[in-house]
mmCIF file of C-alpha atoms in Angstrom:
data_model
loop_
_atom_site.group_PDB
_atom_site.id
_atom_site.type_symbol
_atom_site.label_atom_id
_atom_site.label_comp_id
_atom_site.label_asym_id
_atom_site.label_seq_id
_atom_site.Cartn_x
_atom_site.Cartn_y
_atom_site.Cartn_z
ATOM 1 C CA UNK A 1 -65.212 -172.931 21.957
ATOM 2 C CA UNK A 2 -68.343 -172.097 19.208
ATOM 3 C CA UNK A 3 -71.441 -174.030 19.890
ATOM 4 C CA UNK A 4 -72.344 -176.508 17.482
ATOM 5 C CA UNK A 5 -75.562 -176.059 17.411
ATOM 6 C CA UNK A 6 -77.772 -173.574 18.571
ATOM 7 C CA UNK A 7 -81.017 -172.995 20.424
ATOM 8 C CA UNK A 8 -83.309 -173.323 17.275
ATOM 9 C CA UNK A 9 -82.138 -176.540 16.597
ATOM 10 C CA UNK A 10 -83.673 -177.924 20.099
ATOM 11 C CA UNK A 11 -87.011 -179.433 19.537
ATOM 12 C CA UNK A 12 -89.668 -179.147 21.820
ATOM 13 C CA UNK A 13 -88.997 -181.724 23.824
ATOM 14 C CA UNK A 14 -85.199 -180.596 24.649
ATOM 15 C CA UNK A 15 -86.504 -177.306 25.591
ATOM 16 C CA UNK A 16 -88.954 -178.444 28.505
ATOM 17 C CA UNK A 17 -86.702 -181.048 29.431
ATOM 18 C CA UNK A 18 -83.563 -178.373 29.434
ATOM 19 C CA UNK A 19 -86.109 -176.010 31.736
ATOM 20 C CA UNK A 20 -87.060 -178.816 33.631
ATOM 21 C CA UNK A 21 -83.435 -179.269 34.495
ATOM 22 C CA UNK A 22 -82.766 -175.556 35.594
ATOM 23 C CA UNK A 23 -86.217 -176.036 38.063
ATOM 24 C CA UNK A 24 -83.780 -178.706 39.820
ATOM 25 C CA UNK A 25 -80.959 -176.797 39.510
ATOM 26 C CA UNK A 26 -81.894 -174.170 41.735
ATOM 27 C CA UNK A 27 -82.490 -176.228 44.562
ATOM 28 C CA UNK A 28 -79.162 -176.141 45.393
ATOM 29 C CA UNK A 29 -79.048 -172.516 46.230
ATOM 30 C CA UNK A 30 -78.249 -171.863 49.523
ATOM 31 C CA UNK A 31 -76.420 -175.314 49.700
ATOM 32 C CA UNK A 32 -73.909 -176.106 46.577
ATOM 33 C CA UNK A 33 -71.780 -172.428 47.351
ATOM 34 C CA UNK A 34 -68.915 -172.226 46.393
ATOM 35 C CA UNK A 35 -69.969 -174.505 43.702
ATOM 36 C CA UNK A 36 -72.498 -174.009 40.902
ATOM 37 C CA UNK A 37 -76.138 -174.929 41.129
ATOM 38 C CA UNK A 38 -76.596 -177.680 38.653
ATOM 39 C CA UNK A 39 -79.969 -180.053 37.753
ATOM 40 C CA UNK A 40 -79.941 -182.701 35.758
ATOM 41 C CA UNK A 41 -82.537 -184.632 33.774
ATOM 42 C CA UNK A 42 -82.557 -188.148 32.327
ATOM 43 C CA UNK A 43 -84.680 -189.405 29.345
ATOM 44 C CA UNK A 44 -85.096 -192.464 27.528
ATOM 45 C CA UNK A 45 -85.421 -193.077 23.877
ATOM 46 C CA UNK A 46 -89.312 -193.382 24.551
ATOM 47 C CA UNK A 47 -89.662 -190.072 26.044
ATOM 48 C CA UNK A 48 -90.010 -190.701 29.786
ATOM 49 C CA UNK A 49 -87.930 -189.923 32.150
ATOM 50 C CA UNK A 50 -85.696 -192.225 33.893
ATOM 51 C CA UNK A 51 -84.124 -190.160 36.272
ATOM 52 C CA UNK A 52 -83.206 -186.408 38.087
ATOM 53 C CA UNK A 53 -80.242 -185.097 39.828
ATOM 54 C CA UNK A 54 -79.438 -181.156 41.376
ATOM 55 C CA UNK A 55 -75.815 -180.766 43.000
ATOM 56 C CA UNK A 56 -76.647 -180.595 47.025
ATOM 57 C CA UNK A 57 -73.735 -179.634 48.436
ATOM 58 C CA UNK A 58 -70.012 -179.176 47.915
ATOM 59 C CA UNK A 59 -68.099 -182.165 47.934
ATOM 60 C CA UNK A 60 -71.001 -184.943 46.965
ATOM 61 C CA UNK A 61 -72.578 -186.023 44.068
ATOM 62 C CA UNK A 62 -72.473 -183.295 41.504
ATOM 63 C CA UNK A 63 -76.219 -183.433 39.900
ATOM 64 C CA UNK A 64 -75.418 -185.583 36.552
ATOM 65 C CA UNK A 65 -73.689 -188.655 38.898
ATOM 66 C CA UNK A 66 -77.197 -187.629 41.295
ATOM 67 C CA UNK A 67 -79.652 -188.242 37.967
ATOM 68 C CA UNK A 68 -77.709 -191.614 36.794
ATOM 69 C CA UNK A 69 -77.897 -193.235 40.513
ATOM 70 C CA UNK A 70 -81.789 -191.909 40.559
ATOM 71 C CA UNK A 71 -82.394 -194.002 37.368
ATOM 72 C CA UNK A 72 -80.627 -197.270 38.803
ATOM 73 C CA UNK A 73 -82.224 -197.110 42.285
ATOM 74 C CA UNK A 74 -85.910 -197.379 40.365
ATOM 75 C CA UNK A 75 -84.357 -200.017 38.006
ATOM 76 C CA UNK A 76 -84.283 -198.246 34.934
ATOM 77 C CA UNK A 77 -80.783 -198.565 32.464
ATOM 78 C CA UNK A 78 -79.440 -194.848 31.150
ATOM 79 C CA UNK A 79 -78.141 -196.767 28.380
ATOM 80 C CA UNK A 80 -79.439 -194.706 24.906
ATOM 81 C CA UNK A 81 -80.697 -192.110 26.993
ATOM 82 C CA UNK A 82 -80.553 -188.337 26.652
ATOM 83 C CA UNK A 83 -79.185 -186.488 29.705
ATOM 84 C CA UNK A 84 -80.536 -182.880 29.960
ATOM 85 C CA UNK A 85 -77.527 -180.586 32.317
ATOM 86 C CA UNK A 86 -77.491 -176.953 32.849
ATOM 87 C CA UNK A 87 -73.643 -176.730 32.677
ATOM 88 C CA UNK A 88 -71.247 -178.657 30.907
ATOM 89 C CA UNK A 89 -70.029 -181.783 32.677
ATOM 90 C CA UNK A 90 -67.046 -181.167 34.780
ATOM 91 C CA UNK A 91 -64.307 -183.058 33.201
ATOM 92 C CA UNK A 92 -61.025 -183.090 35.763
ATOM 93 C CA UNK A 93 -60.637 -184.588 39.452
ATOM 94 C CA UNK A 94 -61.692 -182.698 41.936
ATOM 95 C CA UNK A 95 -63.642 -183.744 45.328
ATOM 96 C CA UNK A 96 -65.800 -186.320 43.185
ATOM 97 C CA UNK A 97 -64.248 -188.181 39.687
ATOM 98 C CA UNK A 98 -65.468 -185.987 36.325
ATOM 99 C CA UNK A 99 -68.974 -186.786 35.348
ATOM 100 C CA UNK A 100 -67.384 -187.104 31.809
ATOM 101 C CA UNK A 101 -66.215 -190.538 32.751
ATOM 102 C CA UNK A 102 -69.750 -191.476 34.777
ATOM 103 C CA UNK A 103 -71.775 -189.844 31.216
ATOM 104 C CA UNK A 104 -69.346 -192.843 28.895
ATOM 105 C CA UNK A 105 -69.398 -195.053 31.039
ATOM 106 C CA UNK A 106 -72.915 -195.345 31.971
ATOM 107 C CA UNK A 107 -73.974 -195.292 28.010
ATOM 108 C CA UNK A 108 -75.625 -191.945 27.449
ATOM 109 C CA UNK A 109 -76.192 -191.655 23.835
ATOM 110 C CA UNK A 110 -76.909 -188.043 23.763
ATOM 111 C CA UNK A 111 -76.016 -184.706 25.879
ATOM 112 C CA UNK A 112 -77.870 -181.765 25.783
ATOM 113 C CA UNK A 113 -76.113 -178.782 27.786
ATOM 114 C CA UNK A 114 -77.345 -175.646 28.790
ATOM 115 C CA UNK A 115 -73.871 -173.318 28.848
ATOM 116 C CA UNK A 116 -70.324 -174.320 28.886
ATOM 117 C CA UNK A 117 -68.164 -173.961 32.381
ATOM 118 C CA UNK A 118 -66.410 -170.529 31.980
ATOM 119 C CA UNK A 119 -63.735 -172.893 34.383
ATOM 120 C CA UNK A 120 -60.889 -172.037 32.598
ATOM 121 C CA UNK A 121 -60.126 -176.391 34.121
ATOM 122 C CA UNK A 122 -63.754 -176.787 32.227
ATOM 123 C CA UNK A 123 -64.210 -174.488 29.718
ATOM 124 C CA UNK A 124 -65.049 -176.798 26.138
ATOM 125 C CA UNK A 125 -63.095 -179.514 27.787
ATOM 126 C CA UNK A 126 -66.065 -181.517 28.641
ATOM 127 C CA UNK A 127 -67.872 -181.004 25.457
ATOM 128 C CA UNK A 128 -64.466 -182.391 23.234
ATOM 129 C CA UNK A 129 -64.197 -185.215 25.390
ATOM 130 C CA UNK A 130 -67.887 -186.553 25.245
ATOM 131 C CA UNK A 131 -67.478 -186.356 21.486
ATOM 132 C CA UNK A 132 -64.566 -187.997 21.092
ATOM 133 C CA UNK A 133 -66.175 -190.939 22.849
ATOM 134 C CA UNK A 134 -68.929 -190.515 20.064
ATOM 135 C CA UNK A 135 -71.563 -188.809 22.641
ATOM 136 C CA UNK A 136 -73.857 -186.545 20.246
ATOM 137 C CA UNK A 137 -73.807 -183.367 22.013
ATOM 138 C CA UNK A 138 -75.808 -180.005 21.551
ATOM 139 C CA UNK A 139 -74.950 -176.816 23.717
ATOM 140 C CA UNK A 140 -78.031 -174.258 23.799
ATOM 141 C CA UNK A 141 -78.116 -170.841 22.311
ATOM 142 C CA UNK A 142 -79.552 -167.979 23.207
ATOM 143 C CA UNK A 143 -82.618 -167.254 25.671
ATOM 144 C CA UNK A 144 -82.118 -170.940 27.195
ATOM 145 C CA UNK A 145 -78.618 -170.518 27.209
ATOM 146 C CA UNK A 146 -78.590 -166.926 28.842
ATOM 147 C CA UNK A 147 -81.117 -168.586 31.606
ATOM 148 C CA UNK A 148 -78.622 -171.338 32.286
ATOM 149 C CA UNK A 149 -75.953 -168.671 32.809
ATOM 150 C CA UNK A 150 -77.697 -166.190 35.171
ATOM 151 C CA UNK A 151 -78.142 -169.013 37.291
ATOM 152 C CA UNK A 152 -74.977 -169.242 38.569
ATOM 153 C CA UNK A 153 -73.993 -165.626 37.670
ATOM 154 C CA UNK A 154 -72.049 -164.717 40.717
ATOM 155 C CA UNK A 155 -70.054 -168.316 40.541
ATOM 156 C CA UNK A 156 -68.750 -167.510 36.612
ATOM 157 C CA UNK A 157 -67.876 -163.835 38.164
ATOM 158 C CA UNK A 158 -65.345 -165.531 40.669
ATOM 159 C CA UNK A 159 -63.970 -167.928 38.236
ATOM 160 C CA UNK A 160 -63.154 -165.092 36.040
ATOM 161 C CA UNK A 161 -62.067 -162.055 38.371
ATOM 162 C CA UNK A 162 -60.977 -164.494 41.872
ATOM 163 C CA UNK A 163 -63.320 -161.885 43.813
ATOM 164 C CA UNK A 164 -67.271 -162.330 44.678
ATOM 165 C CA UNK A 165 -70.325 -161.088 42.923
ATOM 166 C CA UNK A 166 -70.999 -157.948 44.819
ATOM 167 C CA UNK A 167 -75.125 -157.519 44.961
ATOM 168 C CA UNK A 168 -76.792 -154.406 46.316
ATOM 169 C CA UNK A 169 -79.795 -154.958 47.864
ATOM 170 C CA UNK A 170 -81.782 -151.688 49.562
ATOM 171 C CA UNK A 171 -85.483 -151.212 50.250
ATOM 172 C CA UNK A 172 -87.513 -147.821 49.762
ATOM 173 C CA UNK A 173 -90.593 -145.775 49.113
ATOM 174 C CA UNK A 174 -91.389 -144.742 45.966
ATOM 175 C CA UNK A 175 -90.074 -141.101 46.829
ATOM 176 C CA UNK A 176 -86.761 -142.884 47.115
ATOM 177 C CA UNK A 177 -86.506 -142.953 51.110
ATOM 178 C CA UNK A 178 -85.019 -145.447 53.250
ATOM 179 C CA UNK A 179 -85.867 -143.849 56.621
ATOM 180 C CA UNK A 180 -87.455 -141.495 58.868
ATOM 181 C CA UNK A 181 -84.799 -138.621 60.806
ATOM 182 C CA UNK A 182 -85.216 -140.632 63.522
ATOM 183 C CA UNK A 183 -84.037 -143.824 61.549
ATOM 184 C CA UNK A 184 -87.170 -145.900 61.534
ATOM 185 C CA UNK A 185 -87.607 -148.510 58.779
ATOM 186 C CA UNK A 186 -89.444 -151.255 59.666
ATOM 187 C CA UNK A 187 -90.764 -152.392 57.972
ATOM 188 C CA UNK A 188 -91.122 -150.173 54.787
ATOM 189 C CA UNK A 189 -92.190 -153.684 52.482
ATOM 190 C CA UNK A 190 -93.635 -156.632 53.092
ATOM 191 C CA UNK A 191 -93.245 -160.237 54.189
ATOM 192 C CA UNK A 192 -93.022 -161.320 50.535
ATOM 193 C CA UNK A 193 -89.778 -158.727 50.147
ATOM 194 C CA UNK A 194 -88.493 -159.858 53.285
ATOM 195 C CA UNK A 195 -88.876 -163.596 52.245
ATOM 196 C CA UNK A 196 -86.755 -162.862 49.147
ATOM 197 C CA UNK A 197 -84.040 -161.233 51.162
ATOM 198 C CA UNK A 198 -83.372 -164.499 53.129
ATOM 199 C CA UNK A 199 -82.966 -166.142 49.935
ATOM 200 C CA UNK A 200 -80.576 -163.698 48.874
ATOM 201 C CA UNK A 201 -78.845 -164.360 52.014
ATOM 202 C CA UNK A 202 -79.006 -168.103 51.702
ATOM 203 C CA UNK A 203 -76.763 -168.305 48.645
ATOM 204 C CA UNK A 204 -74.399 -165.453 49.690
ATOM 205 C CA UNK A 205 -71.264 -166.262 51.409
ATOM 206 C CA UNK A 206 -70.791 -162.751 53.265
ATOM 207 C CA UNK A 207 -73.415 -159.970 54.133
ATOM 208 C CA UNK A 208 -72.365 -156.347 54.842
ATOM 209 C CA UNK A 209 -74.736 -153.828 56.538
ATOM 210 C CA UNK A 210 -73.409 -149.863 57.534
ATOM 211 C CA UNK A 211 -72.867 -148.966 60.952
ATOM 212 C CA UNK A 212 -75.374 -146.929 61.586
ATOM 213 C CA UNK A 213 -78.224 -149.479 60.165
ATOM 214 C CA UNK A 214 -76.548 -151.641 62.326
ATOM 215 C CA UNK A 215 -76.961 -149.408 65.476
ATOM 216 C CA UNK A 216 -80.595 -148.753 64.489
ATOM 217 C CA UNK A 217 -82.458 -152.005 63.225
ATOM 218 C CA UNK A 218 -80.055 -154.060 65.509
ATOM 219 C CA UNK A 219 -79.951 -157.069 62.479
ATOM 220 C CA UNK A 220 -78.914 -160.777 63.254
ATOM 221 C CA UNK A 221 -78.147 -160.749 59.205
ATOM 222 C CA UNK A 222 -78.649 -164.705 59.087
ATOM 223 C CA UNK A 223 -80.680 -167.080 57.531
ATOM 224 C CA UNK A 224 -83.938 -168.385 59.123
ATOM 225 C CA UNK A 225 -86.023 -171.385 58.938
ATOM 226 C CA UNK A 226 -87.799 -172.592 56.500
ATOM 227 C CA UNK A 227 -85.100 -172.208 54.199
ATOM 228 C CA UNK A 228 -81.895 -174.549 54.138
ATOM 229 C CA UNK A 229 -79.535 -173.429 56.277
ATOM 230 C CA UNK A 230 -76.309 -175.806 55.826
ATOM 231 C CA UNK A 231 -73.849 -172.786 56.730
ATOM 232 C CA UNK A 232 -74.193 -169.181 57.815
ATOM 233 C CA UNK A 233 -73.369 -166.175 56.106
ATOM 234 C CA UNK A 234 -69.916 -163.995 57.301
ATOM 235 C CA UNK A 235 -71.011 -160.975 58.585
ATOM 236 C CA UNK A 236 -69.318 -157.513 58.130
ATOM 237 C CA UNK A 237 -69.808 -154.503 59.116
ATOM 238 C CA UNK A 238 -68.600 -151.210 57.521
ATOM 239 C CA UNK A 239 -67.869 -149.079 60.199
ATOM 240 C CA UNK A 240 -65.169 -147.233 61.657
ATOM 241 C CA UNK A 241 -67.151 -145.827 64.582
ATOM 242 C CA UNK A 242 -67.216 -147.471 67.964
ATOM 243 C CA UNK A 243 -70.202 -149.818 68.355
ATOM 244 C CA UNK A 244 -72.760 -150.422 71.218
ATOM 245 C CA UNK A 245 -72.550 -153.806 73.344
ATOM 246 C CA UNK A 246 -75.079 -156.450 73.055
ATOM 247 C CA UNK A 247 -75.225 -155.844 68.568
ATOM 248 C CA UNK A 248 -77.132 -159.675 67.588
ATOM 249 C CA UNK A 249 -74.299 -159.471 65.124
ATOM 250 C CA UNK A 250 -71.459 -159.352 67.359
ATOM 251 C CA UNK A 251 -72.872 -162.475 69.079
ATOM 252 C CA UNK A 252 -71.728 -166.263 69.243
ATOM 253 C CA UNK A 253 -69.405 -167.726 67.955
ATOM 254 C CA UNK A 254 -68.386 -165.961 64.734
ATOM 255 C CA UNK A 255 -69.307 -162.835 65.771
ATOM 256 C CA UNK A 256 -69.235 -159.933 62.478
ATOM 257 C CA UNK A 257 -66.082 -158.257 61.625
ATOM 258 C CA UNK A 258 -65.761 -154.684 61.204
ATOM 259 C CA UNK A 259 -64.047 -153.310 57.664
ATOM 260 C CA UNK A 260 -63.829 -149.957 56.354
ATOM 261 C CA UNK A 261 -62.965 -150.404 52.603
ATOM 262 C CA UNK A 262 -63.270 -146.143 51.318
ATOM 263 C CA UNK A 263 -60.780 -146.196 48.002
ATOM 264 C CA UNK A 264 -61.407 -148.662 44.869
ATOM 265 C CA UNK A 265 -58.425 -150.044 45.863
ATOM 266 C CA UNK A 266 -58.960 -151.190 49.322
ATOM 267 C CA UNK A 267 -62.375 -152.274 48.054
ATOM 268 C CA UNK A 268 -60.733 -154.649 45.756
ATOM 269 C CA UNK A 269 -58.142 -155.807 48.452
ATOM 270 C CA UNK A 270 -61.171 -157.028 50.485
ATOM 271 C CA UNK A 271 -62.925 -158.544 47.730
ATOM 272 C CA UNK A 272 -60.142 -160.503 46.633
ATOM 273 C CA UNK A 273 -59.627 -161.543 50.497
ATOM 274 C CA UNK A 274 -62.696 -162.749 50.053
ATOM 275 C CA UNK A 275 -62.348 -164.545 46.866
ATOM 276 C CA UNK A 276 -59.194 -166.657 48.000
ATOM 277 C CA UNK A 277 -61.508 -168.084 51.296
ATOM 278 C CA UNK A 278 -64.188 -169.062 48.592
ATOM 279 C CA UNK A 279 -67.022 -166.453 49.159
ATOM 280 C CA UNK A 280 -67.973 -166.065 46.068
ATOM 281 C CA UNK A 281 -71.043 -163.633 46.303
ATOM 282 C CA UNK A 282 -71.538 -160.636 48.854
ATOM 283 C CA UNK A 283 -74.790 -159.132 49.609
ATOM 284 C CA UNK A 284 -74.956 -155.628 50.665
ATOM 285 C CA UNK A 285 -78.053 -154.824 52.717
ATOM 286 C CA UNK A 286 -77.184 -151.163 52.899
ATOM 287 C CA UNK A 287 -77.688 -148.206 54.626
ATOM 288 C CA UNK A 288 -77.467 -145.053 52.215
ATOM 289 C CA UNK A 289 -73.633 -144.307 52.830
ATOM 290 C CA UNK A 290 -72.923 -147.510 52.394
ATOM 291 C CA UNK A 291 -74.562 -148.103 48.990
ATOM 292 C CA UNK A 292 -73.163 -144.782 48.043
ATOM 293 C CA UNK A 293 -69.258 -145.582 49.093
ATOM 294 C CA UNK A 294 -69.852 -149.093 46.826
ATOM 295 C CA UNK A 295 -71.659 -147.745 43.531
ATOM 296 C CA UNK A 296 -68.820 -145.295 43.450
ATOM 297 C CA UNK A 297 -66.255 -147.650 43.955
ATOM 298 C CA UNK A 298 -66.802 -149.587 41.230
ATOM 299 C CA UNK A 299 -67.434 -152.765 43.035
ATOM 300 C CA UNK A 300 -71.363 -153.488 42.380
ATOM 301 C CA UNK A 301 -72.159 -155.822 39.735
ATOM 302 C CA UNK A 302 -76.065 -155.691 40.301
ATOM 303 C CA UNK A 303 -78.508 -154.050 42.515
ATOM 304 C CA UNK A 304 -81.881 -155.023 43.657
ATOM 305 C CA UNK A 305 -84.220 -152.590 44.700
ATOM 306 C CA UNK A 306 -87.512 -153.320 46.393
ATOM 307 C CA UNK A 307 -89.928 -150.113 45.929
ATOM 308 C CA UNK A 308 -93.127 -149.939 48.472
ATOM 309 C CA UNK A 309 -95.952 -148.298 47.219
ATOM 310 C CA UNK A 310 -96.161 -145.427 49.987
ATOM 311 C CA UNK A 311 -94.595 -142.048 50.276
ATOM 312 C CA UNK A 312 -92.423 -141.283 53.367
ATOM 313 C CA UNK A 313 -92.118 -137.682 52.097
ATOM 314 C CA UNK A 314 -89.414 -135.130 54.455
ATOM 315 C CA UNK A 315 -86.294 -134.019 53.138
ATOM 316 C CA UNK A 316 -84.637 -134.554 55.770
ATOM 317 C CA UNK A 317 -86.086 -138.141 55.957
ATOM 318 C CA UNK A 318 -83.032 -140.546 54.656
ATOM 319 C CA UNK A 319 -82.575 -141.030 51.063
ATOM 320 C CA UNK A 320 -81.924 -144.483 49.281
ATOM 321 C CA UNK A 321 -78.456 -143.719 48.768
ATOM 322 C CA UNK A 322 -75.988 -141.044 50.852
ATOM 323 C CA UNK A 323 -72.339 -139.773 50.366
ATOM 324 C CA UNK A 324 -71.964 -136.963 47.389
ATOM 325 C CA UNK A 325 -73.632 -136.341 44.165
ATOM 326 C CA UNK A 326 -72.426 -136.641 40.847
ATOM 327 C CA UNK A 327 -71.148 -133.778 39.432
ATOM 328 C CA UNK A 328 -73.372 -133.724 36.408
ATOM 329 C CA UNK A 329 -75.907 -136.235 34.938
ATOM 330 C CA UNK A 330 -73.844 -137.120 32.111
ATOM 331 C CA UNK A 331 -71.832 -138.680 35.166
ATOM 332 C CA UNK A 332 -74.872 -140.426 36.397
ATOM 333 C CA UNK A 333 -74.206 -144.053 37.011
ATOM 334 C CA UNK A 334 -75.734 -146.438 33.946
ATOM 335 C CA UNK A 335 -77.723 -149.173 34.998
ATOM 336 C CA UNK A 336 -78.727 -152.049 32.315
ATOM 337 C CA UNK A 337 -81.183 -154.946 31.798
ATOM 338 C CA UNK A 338 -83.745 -153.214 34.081
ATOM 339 C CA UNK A 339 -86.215 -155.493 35.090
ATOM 340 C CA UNK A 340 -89.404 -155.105 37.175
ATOM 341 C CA UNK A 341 -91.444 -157.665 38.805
ATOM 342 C CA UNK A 342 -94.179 -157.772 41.775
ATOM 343 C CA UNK A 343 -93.081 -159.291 44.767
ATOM 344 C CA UNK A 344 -96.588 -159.341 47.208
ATOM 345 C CA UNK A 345 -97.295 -155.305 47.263
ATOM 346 C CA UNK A 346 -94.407 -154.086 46.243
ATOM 347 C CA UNK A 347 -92.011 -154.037 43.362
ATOM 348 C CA UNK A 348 -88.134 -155.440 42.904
ATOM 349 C CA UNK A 349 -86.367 -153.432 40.305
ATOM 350 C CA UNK A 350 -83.193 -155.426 39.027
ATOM 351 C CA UNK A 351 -80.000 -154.607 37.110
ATOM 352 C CA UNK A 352 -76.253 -154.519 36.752
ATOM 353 C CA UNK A 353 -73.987 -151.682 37.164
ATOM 354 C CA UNK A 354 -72.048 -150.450 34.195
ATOM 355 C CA UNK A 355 -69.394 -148.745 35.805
ATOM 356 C CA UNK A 356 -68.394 -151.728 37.892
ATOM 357 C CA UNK A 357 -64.405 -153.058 37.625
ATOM 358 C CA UNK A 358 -63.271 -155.848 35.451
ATOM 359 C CA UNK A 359 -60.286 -157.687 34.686
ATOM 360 C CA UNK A 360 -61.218 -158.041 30.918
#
């Protein structure tokens, strides 16, 4: 379905208000999986606003129904108001009624959206239904637009292949080294990186470390307080080798499980295991075989790379990434949308593997 109108036509106002709504949004992550992260803003014909909403969890309020009730329990009637959402209303029964049906009937004038539901349930359904009811409603274009769909990246990935977002996530030196011989590694960045990692782990539904990182570092691969922590990660490890007693991971009561996906194939076998139970991102934390065996599958969609500003030197110190070479540069793998950013002293480099294997 086109948009109707596009991001130029916004003013101002629909623009901070449309922002202000992707700031709630995102405090769902961690908590909303397997559903999308969703905020919600509600204005009045005066310009104030009446009430806010973010989906919490899976299974309550999604964040539109969250923003109406927020403007009733302070007193204040939706009634002519303008509701600002990231994503387009869901408009079918699921585990709550469709906030279609809560938008009429509560006597929103207006709906601004941020990016329609790639749900193929969803997709323009929403939009044609609010309409029809004689809702005026504007669907953003461009930058906005492109915001409002990286937020929930890894959920329109599963909707449209049935497998997870696969992220790589590795941490180095800026001579590209991941260890000493002897395997040491912590900790080559700092507590900012490290802070971002749990994050990353708070919205994925599986982590997968190599066997041999697991042998060294000895990771629990779970998310700590402060952050949210409503339900753990799985935990996987990609090993074939016999492992130690007393691994963190291996502990309580859903103790890691041990895969060895090697072909494309049996990489996509696992990922669409993983797809049917839900999980609809997987974070790789690596080591260097590990990282290699997935790039050259096929199966990465993005990698984030933290570089520390400090040289490990050694060739034999371990490099970023293991298994074999390419056979020429022209065989190199493409990465796009490089981005940089500082995270405390060191740097996250972000971007999405070309080479990675669609259904379209």
């Amino acid at each position: 379905m086109k948009n109707s109108a596009s991001e130029n036509l916004l003013t101002a106002s629909d623009r901070r208000f449309l922002r202000l709504a992707l700031t709630l949004a995102q405090n769902g992550r961690g908590t909303c999986q397997p559903n999308p992260m969703v905020g919600t803003v509600l204005v009045g014909p005066d310009g104030k606003i009446l009430g806010r909403g973010y989906h919490v969890q899976a299974g309550q309020g999604h964040a539109e129904v969250n923003a109406l009730a927020d403007a009733v329990a302070k007193g204040l009637s939706p009634k002519g108001a303008t509701l600002y959402v990231t994503l387009e209303p869901c408009s079918t029964q699921g585990r709550t009624p469709p906030c279609t049906d809560a938008i009429i009937k509560a006597g929103i004038s207006r709906v601004v959206i941020g990016c329609l539901d790639d749900n193929p349930r969803h997709a323009g359904r929403g939009v044609t239904i609010l309409r029809q009811a004689g809702l005026q409603v504007q669907v953003a274009e461009g930058l906005l637009a492109d915001d409002c769909r990286r937020l929930n990246e890894a959920f329109f990935w599963w909707i449209r292949h049935r497998r997870p977002f696969v992220c790589l996530k590795m941490a180095m030196t800026l001579d590209g080294k991941i260890a000493l011989p002897n395997g040491d590694s912590k900790w080559i960045t700092g507590p900012n990186a490290l802070r971002h990692v749990q994050e990353l782990r708070q919205q994925a539904g599986a982590i997968m470390v190599g066997g041999r990182t697991a042998i060294i570092d000895n990771p629990a691969l779970t998310v700590r307080p402060p952050l949210t922590v409503l339900r753990q990660p799985r935990r996987f490890l990609w090993t074939s080798r016999k492992l130690p007693a007393g691994l963190q991971m291996m502990q309580g009561d859903n103790p890691a499980q041990c895969v060895n996906p090697r072909t494309q194939a049996e990489w996509l076998a696992f990922l669409r295991r993983l797809g049917r139970e839900d999980c609809n991102f997987l974070l790789l934390e690596g080591g260097g075989e590990l990282a290699a065996a997935a790039l050259q599958a096929g199966i990465v969609n993005k990698v984030e790379f933290f570089v520390a500003p400090k040289l490990m030197l050694g060739r034999d110190s371990v490099p970023v990434t293991g298994g074999v070479a390419v056979p020429s540069l022209a065989e190199a793998l493409p990465i796009s949308n490089l981005k940089a950013r500082r995270i405390g002293s060191d740097y996250l480099l972000t971007g999405y593997c070309d080479n990675v294997y669609r259904l379209d």
